[in-house]
Amino acid sequence: MTAERRLLASIHDVSPRFESQIDALVDRLSARLGGTRFAMLVVPDHWNRAPLAADRGFQARLRNWADAGVEMFVHGWSHLDDSSHANAADALRARHLTAGEGEFLGLDQGEALRRMRRGKALIEEVIGRPAAGFIAPAWLYSEGTRSALTEAGFALAEDHLRVWRPASGAVVAKGPVITWASRSRSRQLSSLAAAAVLRQAMRRAPIVRVAVHPGDTSVPRLLESIDRTLATLLRGRKPGRYEALAAS
């Protein structure tokens, strides 16, 4: 890893279901980062309602973005939590940390591996190259999911606090992701406050991560905060690529 400070930006929940919102986010990040130096987290069948395999037009767009330099991560399979959580702590996390979208929080190793391999095969066929890695929906992982990552052959994985290489377990970046929540006014306000604090607190960090979601495009205050955060963090820092963490 070089000493150069970097900003890793990503668009989550990339799916035919949110095509217009994804377009808006691509335009926004491209303008502020000076090109396609960001990642996309692709959901193969968002909420089992938007199968990527059936949408040739969106497949072509993903391939074009990948050809232009956008890094493509596998982002679960459906992004929908269909597990029953016997563990009280996991049930609490599933209820309060995400709106029923922590797909991999309750999966055992076998089912997690099946979904990972299925998503990896589809996305790699679409983009014509290896996926950059795997990031669980809502950054929530069961122990089985973490174990399955090594077998699935992903170069990188990420949760809310770190990026690591599943093959070795080596942590290659630390620090919270700066992100925003749009699904309620209280969550909007708390995410705005967190972004304001973190973009100052992390100004000297060697690597910072910023993640945006389709829902952000519907809330002008969130878009203003995203712009302010990117502008602050790009002072003395360049847009980076996750692949540098895999290779370092």
Coordinates of C-alpha atoms in Angstrom, one line a residue, residues 6-10 12 138-139 158-163 171-180 190-191 193-213 229 233 237 242:
R6 CA -7.1 7.8 -1.2
L7 CA -10.9 8.1 -1.3
L8 CA -12.8 4.9 -2.2
A9 CA -16.3 5.7 -3.4
S10 CA -19.1 3.3 -4.2
H12 CA -24.7 0.5 -3.6
A138 CA -26.1 -3.6 4.8
W139 CA -22.5 -4.7 5.6
E158 CA -15.9 -5.1 3.2
D159 CA -18.0 -4.3 6.3
H160 CA -18.8 -1.0 7.9
L161 CA -15.5 -0.7 9.7
R162 CA -12.9 -2.4 7.5
V163 CA -11.8 -4.0 4.2
V171 CA -7.2 -6.1 7.0
V172 CA -6.1 -3.6 4.4
A173 CA -8.2 -0.6 5.4
K174 CA -9.9 0.6 8.6
G175 CA -12.4 3.2 9.5
P176 CA -16.1 3.7 9.2
V177 CA -17.8 4.1 5.8
I178 CA -19.4 7.5 5.5
T179 CA -22.9 6.8 4.2
W180 CA -26.4 8.3 4.3
S190 CA -28.7 11.2 12.0
S191 CA -26.8 10.4 8.8
A193 CA -24.9 14.6 11.5
A194 CA -22.7 11.6 11.2
A195 CA -21.3 12.7 7.8
A196 CA -20.6 16.2 9.1
V197 CA -18.5 14.8 12.0
L198 CA -16.8 12.0 10.0
R199 CA -15.7 14.1 7.1
Q200 CA -13.8 16.3 9.5
A201 CA -12.6 13.5 11.8
M202 CA -11.2 11.4 8.9
R203 CA -9.6 14.2 6.9
R204 CA -6.1 12.9 7.7
A205 CA -6.9 9.2 7.4
P206 CA -4.9 7.4 4.7
I207 CA -8.0 5.7 3.2
V208 CA -11.6 6.9 3.5
R209 CA -14.7 5.2 2.1
V210 CA -17.9 6.9 1.0
A211 CA -21.0 4.9 0.0
V212 CA -24.1 6.3 -1.7
H213 CA -27.5 4.6 -2.4
T229 CA -18.2 15.3 2.0
L233 CA -12.2 14.5 1.6
R237 CA -6.5 13.1 -1.5
Y242 CA -10.2 -1.1 -4.3

